[in-house]
Amino acid sequence: MSQETQKEEITVTQFLDAVASGSATPGGGSVSALAGCLGSALVEMVVNLTLGKKAYEAHQAELKKIREEVYSHRQSLVATIEKDIAAYQEVMKAYLLPKTSEEEKRKRKEEIQKALKKAADPPLFTAATSLKVMKLCQEALEKGNPNAASDAAVGALMADAALCGGVFNVLINLSALDDKKYVEKMKKELRRLQREGEEIKEQIMSLVNAKINSQ
Amino acid sequence: MSQETQKEEITVTQFLDAVASGSATPGGGSVSALAGCLGSALVEMVVNLTLGKKAYEAHQAELKKIREEVYSHRQSLVATIEKDIAAYQEVMKAYLLPKTSEEEKRKRKEEIQKALKKAADPPLFTAATSLKVMKLCQEALEKGNPNAASDAAVGALMADAALCGGVFNVLINLSALDDKKYVEKMKKELRRLQREGEEIKEQIMSLVNAKINSQ
C-alpha cells in the first residue's frame, strides 16, 4: 500500500488517537478542516433527503447545484487535513535548523518566517471554504426538506467551528511573524470571514428554530 | 469480521460518505457525537504536549487526571455515534407499523412516542458530556503548554458544536412528543446546558486570545 492510500484509509478511531497523541500533528488545524468536511457532508445529506420528493420539485436544479458545489468543497477540505500536517512539519523542520554561526541564525530565521507564512495557508483555506459551506447550508435549509432541519443545523455548527478553528490556527502562525504588513492584511481578512460567518450562523439558527417549532 | 468490528473500523472517508448519503442515518446526531470525540482528543493532545515538560511540573497530577477523564468521555462519545443511529432506526421502524385498525393506530402512536423519547437520550448524552469536555478543556488550557493554545481553542469549538448539535437533535425529537411535562423538563435541562456552555466557551476564547497575543 502506498503512503498516499494509507493516509486516505485512516479510520475514525485512528484519526482520533493521532489527534490525542503527544505529537504536534494532526492538531487543531486538521480537526478544523475535518469539521468543514463534516459540515459539507451534512449539507449534501439535506439535499439528498430532499431531491426526488414531489414537494420540493421546484428547487431540483438549484439543489443539485448546491450538492455539486458542497461536494467539491468537501473534497478540497479533506485534502486540507493532510496539507495542514505537512505545512506544520515544515515549520518544525525550520526550527530545528542549526543556529551556531550568525549566517546560520539568519538563514534559520528566514526559513522559519517562510514556513510560518506557508503554514497559515491551509487554515485560511479551511476558514474561507467553510464560510462558503455555511452559505450553501443556508440555501439548502431554505429550499430543503424541513425534516432535515436539525441535520442542517449541525452542518452549520460544524462549518462555523471549522471557520473559527481555521482563524485561530492562522492567528497562532501570525503571532510569530515579523512581516507586519502581511500580518495586518491577514488579520483584516480573518475579521471579515468571522463577521460574515457570525451573521450567517445567526440567520441559520433562527431559521432552524422556526422550522423545529413549526413541526 | 463481525459487524461490531466492521463498525469500529470505518474510515474517515466512509463516514463522510455515509453522512452525505440520502439515508437518514448517520446524521446530525452522530456528527455531534463525533464532534465531541474530536474535542476530547484535542484536550488529550494539549495535556500530552504539556506532560513531561519541566515548566509545567507543578500540575502533573491534575493534568493526568484531566487526560484520564477526557479519554473516558471520548470513549463514551464514540459509542454514542452508533447509539444515535440505532435509536433513530427504532423511530423509523415505529413509523412503519401498520395503521389500518383503530387498535393498530393506537399501538403505532404509542410505539412512536416511546421511540422518540428513547431517541432523545443519545443527543442529550452528547450535549451533557461535551459540556464536561469543555470544562476539562478550560482546565487544560489554564494549566497547559501555551504553545497548544490553538489546539485547546479548536477543542472547545468542537465540544461547543457537539453540545449545541446535541441540543438541536433532542429538540427535534421533543417537537413530536405528546408528554408535555417531559418536554418541559427536557427543555429546561437543554437551556441549562446551553447557558453553561456559552459561559465556558466565552471564558475559553478570552483566555486563548490572551495567550495567542502574549506569544
Coordinates of C-alpha atoms in Angstrom, one line a residue:
Chain A
M1 CA 0.0 0.0 0.0
S2 CA 1.4 3.4 -0.9
Q3 CA 1.6 6.0 1.8
E4 CA -1.0 8.1 -0.1
T5 CA -3.5 5.2 0.0
Q6 CA -2.8 4.5 3.6
K7 CA -3.5 8.1 4.6
E8 CA -6.8 8.1 2.8
E9 CA -7.8 4.9 4.5
I10 CA -7.3 6.1 8.1
T11 CA -10.1 5.0 10.4
V12 CA -12.1 7.4 12.6
T13 CA -10.6 5.8 15.7
Q14 CA -7.0 6.0 14.3
F15 CA -7.6 9.7 13.5
L16 CA -8.9 10.4 17.0
D17 CA -5.9 8.6 18.5
A18 CA -3.5 10.5 16.3
V19 CA -5.0 13.8 17.4
A20 CA -5.0 12.8 21.1
S21 CA -1.3 11.8 21.0
G22 CA 1.6 14.0 22.1
S23 CA 2.8 14.7 18.6
A24 CA 2.2 18.2 17.2
T25 CA 0.2 16.9 14.2
P26 CA -2.6 16.3 13.5
G27 CA -3.9 19.1 15.7
G28 CA -6.4 21.9 15.7
G29 CA -5.7 22.8 12.1
S30 CA -6.5 19.3 10.7
V31 CA -9.5 18.9 13.0
S32 CA -10.9 22.3 11.8
A33 CA -10.6 21.0 8.2
L34 CA -12.3 17.8 9.1
A35 CA -15.1 19.8 10.8
G36 CA -15.5 21.6 7.5
C37 CA -15.8 18.2 5.8
L38 CA -18.5 17.1 8.3
G39 CA -20.4 20.3 7.7
S40 CA -20.2 19.7 3.9
A41 CA -21.4 16.1 4.2
L42 CA -24.4 17.2 6.3
V43 CA -25.4 19.8 3.6
E44 CA -25.1 17.0 1.0
M45 CA -27.4 14.9 3.2
V46 CA -30.0 17.7 3.5
V47 CA -30.0 17.9 -0.4
N48 CA -30.2 14.1 -0.7
L49 CA -33.1 13.9 1.7
T50 CA -34.9 16.5 -0.4
L51 CA -34.2 15.5 -4.1
G52 CA -36.8 13.3 -5.7
K53 CA -39.5 14.4 -3.3
K54 CA -42.6 15.8 -5.0
A55 CA -43.0 18.7 -2.6
Y56 CA -39.6 20.2 -3.4
E57 CA -39.7 19.7 -7.2
A58 CA -39.4 23.4 -7.9
H59 CA -35.9 23.6 -6.5
Q60 CA -34.4 20.4 -8.0
A61 CA -31.9 22.3 -10.2
E62 CA -30.6 24.6 -7.5
L63 CA -30.4 21.8 -5.0
K64 CA -28.3 19.7 -7.4
K65 CA -26.0 22.7 -7.9
I66 CA -25.6 23.1 -4.2
R67 CA -24.8 19.4 -3.8
E68 CA -22.2 19.6 -6.5
E69 CA -20.5 22.7 -5.0
V70 CA -20.5 21.4 -1.5
Y71 CA -19.2 18.0 -2.5
S72 CA -16.3 19.8 -4.2
H73 CA -15.6 21.8 -1.0
R74 CA -15.7 18.6 1.0
Q75 CA -13.0 17.1 -1.3
S76 CA -10.7 20.1 -1.0
L77 CA -11.2 20.2 2.8
V78 CA -10.3 16.5 3.0
A79 CA -7.1 17.3 1.2
T80 CA -6.5 20.2 3.7
I81 CA -6.4 17.8 6.6
E82 CA -3.1 16.5 5.2
K83 CA -1.9 19.8 3.9
D84 CA -2.1 21.3 7.4
I85 CA 0.0 18.5 8.8
A86 CA 2.7 18.8 6.0
A87 CA 2.9 22.6 6.4
Y88 CA 3.3 22.4 10.2
Q89 CA 6.0 19.8 9.8
E90 CA 7.9 22.3 7.6
V91 CA 7.7 24.8 10.5
M92 CA 9.1 22.3 12.9
K93 CA 11.9 21.4 10.5
A94 CA 12.8 25.1 10.2
Y95 CA 13.0 25.5 14.0
L96 CA 15.5 22.5 14.0
L97 CA 17.9 24.2 11.6
P98 CA 21.4 24.9 13.1
K99 CA 21.9 28.2 14.8
T100 CA 25.6 28.4 15.7
S101 CA 27.0 31.0 13.3
E102 CA 25.4 34.3 12.5
E103 CA 24.8 33.1 9.0
E104 CA 23.0 30.0 10.2
K105 CA 20.9 32.1 12.6
R106 CA 19.9 34.5 9.8
K107 CA 19.1 31.6 7.5
R108 CA 17.2 29.7 10.2
K109 CA 15.1 32.8 11.0
E110 CA 14.3 33.3 7.3
E111 CA 13.3 29.7 6.9
I112 CA 11.0 29.9 10.0
Q113 CA 9.3 33.0 8.7
K114 CA 8.8 31.4 5.3
A115 CA 7.4 28.2 6.8
L116 CA 5.1 30.1 9.1
K117 CA 3.6 32.1 6.3
K118 CA 3.0 28.9 4.3
A119 CA 1.5 27.2 7.3
A120 CA -1.1 29.9 7.5
D121 CA -2.5 28.9 4.1
P122 CA -4.3 25.6 5.0
P123 CA -6.2 27.0 8.0
L124 CA -7.0 30.2 5.9
F125 CA -8.4 27.9 3.2
T126 CA -10.4 26.0 5.8
A127 CA -11.9 29.2 7.2
A128 CA -12.7 30.7 3.7
T129 CA -14.1 27.4 2.4
S130 CA -16.2 26.7 5.5
L131 CA -17.8 30.1 5.1
K132 CA -18.8 29.0 1.6
V133 CA -20.2 25.8 3.1
M134 CA -22.3 27.8 5.5
K135 CA -23.8 29.8 2.7
L136 CA -24.7 26.6 0.9
C137 CA -26.1 25.2 4.1
Q138 CA -28.4 28.2 4.4
E139 CA -29.6 27.8 0.9
A140 CA -30.2 24.1 1.4
L141 CA -32.1 24.7 4.6
E142 CA -34.3 27.3 2.9
K143 CA -35.1 25.1 -0.1
G144 CA -34.8 21.7 1.5
N145 CA -36.9 19.1 3.4
P146 CA -37.7 20.6 6.9
N147 CA -37.4 17.1 8.4
A148 CA -33.7 17.5 7.8
A149 CA -33.6 20.9 9.7
S150 CA -31.6 19.5 12.6
D151 CA -29.0 18.0 10.2
A152 CA -28.7 21.4 8.5
A153 CA -28.3 23.0 11.9
V154 CA -25.4 20.6 12.9
G155 CA -23.9 21.2 9.4
A156 CA -23.9 24.9 10.1
L157 CA -22.4 24.4 13.6
M158 CA -19.6 22.2 12.1
A159 CA -18.8 24.7 9.4
D160 CA -18.8 27.5 11.9
A161 CA -16.5 25.6 14.2
A162 CA -14.3 25.0 11.2
L163 CA -14.2 28.6 10.3
C164 CA -13.4 29.8 13.8
G165 CA -10.9 27.0 14.2
G166 CA -9.2 28.0 11.0
V167 CA -9.0 31.6 12.2
F168 CA -7.3 30.6 15.5
N169 CA -4.8 28.5 13.6
V170 CA -3.9 31.3 11.2
L171 CA -3.6 33.7 14.2
I172 CA -1.2 31.5 16.1
N173 CA 1.1 31.5 13.0
L174 CA 0.8 35.2 12.6
S175 CA 1.8 35.8 16.2
A176 CA 5.4 34.7 15.3
L177 CA 5.6 36.6 12.0
D178 CA 7.8 39.7 11.6
D179 CA 6.1 41.0 8.3
K180 CA 3.7 43.4 10.0
K181 CA 2.1 44.5 6.7
Y182 CA 1.3 40.8 5.8
V183 CA 0.0 40.2 9.4
E184 CA -2.3 43.2 9.2
K185 CA -3.7 42.2 5.8
M186 CA -4.3 38.7 7.1
K187 CA -6.0 39.9 10.3
K188 CA -8.3 42.1 8.3
E189 CA -9.3 39.1 6.1
L190 CA -9.8 36.9 9.2
R191 CA -12.1 39.5 10.8
R192 CA -14.1 39.7 7.5
L193 CA -14.6 35.9 7.5
Q194 CA -15.6 35.8 11.1
R195 CA -18.0 38.6 10.8
E196 CA -19.7 37.1 7.8
G197 CA -19.7 33.7 9.5
E198 CA -21.4 35.0 12.6
E199 CA -24.1 36.7 10.5
I200 CA -24.9 33.6 8.5
K201 CA -24.8 31.4 11.6
E202 CA -27.3 33.6 13.3
Q203 CA -29.7 33.6 10.3
I204 CA -29.4 29.8 10.0
M205 CA -30.1 29.2 13.7
S206 CA -33.3 31.4 13.6
L207 CA -34.5 29.6 10.6
V208 CA -33.8 26.2 12.2
N209 CA -35.6 27.2 15.4
A210 CA -38.6 28.4 13.3
K211 CA -38.7 25.1 11.4
I212 CA -38.4 22.9 14.5
N213 CA -41.1 24.9 16.4
S214 CA -43.5 24.7 13.4
Q215 CA -43.3 20.9 13.2
Chain B
M1 CA -15.3 -9.8 10.5
S2 CA -18.2 -9.2 12.9
Q3 CA -20.5 -6.3 12.2
E4 CA -19.3 -4.7 15.5
T5 CA -15.6 -4.8 14.4
Q6 CA -16.6 -3.5 11.0
K7 CA -18.3 -0.5 12.5
E8 CA -15.3 0.3 14.6
E9 CA -13.1 0.2 11.6
I10 CA -15.0 2.7 9.5
T11 CA -12.6 5.1 7.7
V12 CA -13.0 8.9 7.8
T13 CA -13.9 8.9 4.1
Q14 CA -16.5 6.2 4.6
F15 CA -18.1 8.0 7.5
L16 CA -18.3 11.3 5.5
D17 CA -19.8 9.4 2.6
A18 CA -22.4 7.8 4.9
V19 CA -23.4 11.1 6.3
A20 CA -23.6 12.7 2.9
S21 CA -25.9 9.9 1.5
G22 CA -29.6 10.2 1.4
S23 CA -30.2 7.7 4.2
A24 CA -31.5 9.2 7.5
T25 CA -28.5 7.9 9.5
P26 CA -25.8 8.7 10.3
G27 CA -26.9 12.4 10.5
G28 CA -26.6 15.4 12.8
G29 CA -26.8 13.3 16.0
S30 CA -23.9 11.1 15.1
V31 CA -21.9 14.0 13.8
S32 CA -22.5 15.9 17.0
A33 CA -21.2 12.9 19.0
L34 CA -18.1 12.7 16.7
A35 CA -17.5 16.4 17.2
G36 CA -17.4 15.7 21.0
C37 CA -14.9 13.0 20.3
L38 CA -12.7 15.4 18.3
G39 CA -12.9 18.0 21.1
S40 CA -11.9 15.3 23.7
A41 CA -9.0 14.2 21.6
L42 CA -7.7 17.8 21.3
V43 CA -7.9 18.2 25.1
E44 CA -5.9 15.0 25.4
M45 CA -3.4 16.4 22.9
V46 CA -3.0 19.6 25.0
V47 CA -2.2 17.5 28.1
N48 CA 0.2 15.3 26.2
L49 CA 2.0 18.3 24.8
T50 CA 2.4 19.5 28.4
L51 CA 3.2 16.4 30.5
G52 CA 6.9 15.7 31.0
K53 CA 7.9 19.4 30.4
K54 CA 9.8 20.9 33.3
A55 CA 7.9 24.2 33.2
Y56 CA 4.5 22.6 34.0
E57 CA 5.7 20.1 36.6
A58 CA 3.6 21.6 39.3
H59 CA 0.4 20.5 37.5
Q60 CA 1.4 16.9 36.5
A61 CA -1.1 15.1 38.8
E62 CA -4.1 17.3 37.8
L63 CA -3.2 17.1 34.1
K64 CA -3.0 13.3 34.3
K65 CA -6.5 13.3 35.9
I66 CA -7.9 15.6 33.1
R67 CA -6.4 13.2 30.5
E68 CA -8.0 10.2 32.1
E69 CA -11.4 11.8 32.4
V70 CA -11.5 13.2 28.9
Y71 CA -10.3 9.9 27.4
S72 CA -13.2 8.2 29.1
H73 CA -15.6 10.8 27.7
R74 CA -14.1 10.3 24.3
Q75 CA -14.8 6.5 24.5
S76 CA -18.4 7.0 25.6
L77 CA -19.0 9.6 22.8
V78 CA -17.5 7.2 20.2
A79 CA -20.2 4.7 21.4
T80 CA -22.8 7.4 21.1
I81 CA -22.2 7.7 17.3
E82 CA -23.6 4.2 16.9
K83 CA -26.3 4.6 19.6
D84 CA -27.7 7.6 17.9
I85 CA -28.1 5.6 14.6
A86 CA -29.7 2.7 16.4
A87 CA -32.2 4.9 18.3
Y88 CA -33.2 6.7 15.2
Q89 CA -33.7 3.5 13.3
E90 CA -36.2 2.4 16.1
V91 CA -38.2 5.7 15.4
M92 CA -38.3 4.9 11.7
K93 CA -39.4 1.3 12.4
A94 CA -42.2 2.6 14.6
Y95 CA -43.4 5.0 11.9
L96 CA -43.7 1.9 9.6
L97 CA -46.0 0.0 11.8
P98 CA -49.5 -0.8 10.3
K99 CA -52.2 1.8 10.9
T100 CA -55.4 0.3 9.5
S101 CA -57.5 -0.6 12.5
E102 CA -58.0 1.8 15.5
E103 CA -56.1 -0.7 17.7
E104 CA -53.1 -0.6 15.2
K105 CA -53.2 3.2 15.1
R106 CA -53.2 3.4 18.9
K107 CA -50.3 0.9 19.2
R108 CA -48.3 2.7 16.4
K109 CA -48.7 6.0 18.1
E110 CA -47.6 4.6 21.4
E111 CA -44.5 3.0 19.8
I112 CA -43.6 6.2 18.0
Q113 CA -43.8 8.2 21.3
K114 CA -41.7 5.6 23.1
A115 CA -39.1 5.5 20.3
L116 CA -38.9 9.3 20.1
K117 CA -38.3 9.6 23.9
K118 CA -35.5 7.0 23.6
A119 CA -34.0 8.7 20.6
A120 CA -33.6 11.9 22.7
D121 CA -31.2 10.1 25.0
P122 CA -28.0 9.8 22.8
P123 CA -28.0 13.5 21.8
L124 CA -28.8 14.6 25.4
F125 CA -25.8 12.5 26.4
T126 CA -23.7 14.1 23.7
A127 CA -24.7 17.6 24.9
A128 CA -24.1 16.9 28.6
T129 CA -20.8 15.0 28.1
S130 CA -19.5 17.7 25.7
L131 CA -20.1 20.3 28.4
K132 CA -17.9 18.2 30.7
V133 CA -15.3 18.1 27.9
M134 CA -15.4 21.9 27.7
K135 CA -14.8 22.2 31.4
L136 CA -11.8 19.9 31.1
C137 CA -10.6 21.9 28.1
Q138 CA -10.6 25.1 30.2
E139 CA -8.6 23.5 32.9
A140 CA -6.1 22.0 30.4
L141 CA -5.7 25.4 28.8
E142 CA -5.1 27.1 32.1
K143 CA -2.6 24.6 33.3
G144 CA -1.1 23.5 30.0
N145 CA 1.5 24.4 27.4
P146 CA 0.6 27.8 25.8
N147 CA 2.0 26.5 22.5
A148 CA -1.0 24.3 22.4
A149 CA -3.5 27.2 22.9
S150 CA -4.9 27.0 19.4
D151 CA -5.4 23.2 19.8
A152 CA -7.3 23.9 23.0
A153 CA -9.3 26.6 21.2
V154 CA -10.4 24.2 18.5
G155 CA -11.1 21.5 21.2
A156 CA -13.5 24.0 22.8
L157 CA -15.1 24.9 19.5
M158 CA -15.7 21.2 18.7
A159 CA -17.1 20.5 22.1
D160 CA -19.4 23.5 21.8
A161 CA -20.6 22.5 18.4
A162 CA -21.3 19.0 19.8
L163 CA -23.2 20.5 22.7
C164 CA -25.4 22.7 20.5
G165 CA -25.8 20.0 17.9
G166 CA -26.9 17.6 20.6
V167 CA -29.4 20.2 21.8
F168 CA -30.9 20.6 18.3
N169 CA -31.2 16.8 18.0
V170 CA -33.1 16.5 21.3
L171 CA -35.4 19.4 20.3
I172 CA -36.4 17.8 17.0
N173 CA -37.5 14.7 18.9
L174 CA -39.3 16.7 21.5
S175 CA -41.3 18.6 18.9
A176 CA -43.2 15.4 18.0
L177 CA -43.8 14.3 21.7
D178 CA -47.2 14.5 23.4
D179 CA -45.9 14.2 27.0
K180 CA -45.8 17.9 27.7
K181 CA -44.4 17.5 31.3
Y182 CA -41.5 15.5 29.9
V183 CA -40.9 18.0 27.1
E184 CA -40.8 20.9 29.6
K185 CA -38.4 19.1 31.9
M186 CA -36.1 18.3 29.0
K187 CA -36.2 21.8 27.6
K188 CA -35.2 23.2 31.0
E189 CA -32.3 20.9 31.1
L190 CA -31.3 21.8 27.5
R191 CA -31.4 25.5 28.4
R192 CA -29.2 24.9 31.4
L193 CA -26.6 23.0 29.3
Q194 CA -26.6 25.7 26.6
R195 CA -26.2 28.5 29.1
E196 CA -23.3 26.9 30.9
G197 CA -21.7 26.0 27.6
E198 CA -21.9 29.6 26.3
E199 CA -20.4 30.9 29.5
I200 CA -17.4 28.5 29.5
K201 CA -16.9 29.0 25.7
E202 CA -16.6 32.7 26.2
Q203 CA -14.1 32.2 29.1
I204 CA -12.0 29.8 27.0
M205 CA -12.0 32.2 24.0
S206 CA -10.8 35.2 26.0
L207 CA -8.1 33.0 27.6
V208 CA -6.9 31.7 24.2
N209 CA -6.9 35.2 22.7
A210 CA -4.8 36.4 25.7
K211 CA -2.3 33.5 25.2
I212 CA -2.0 34.0 21.4
N213 CA -1.5 37.7 21.8
S214 CA 1.2 37.3 24.5
Q215 CA 3.3 34.9 22.4

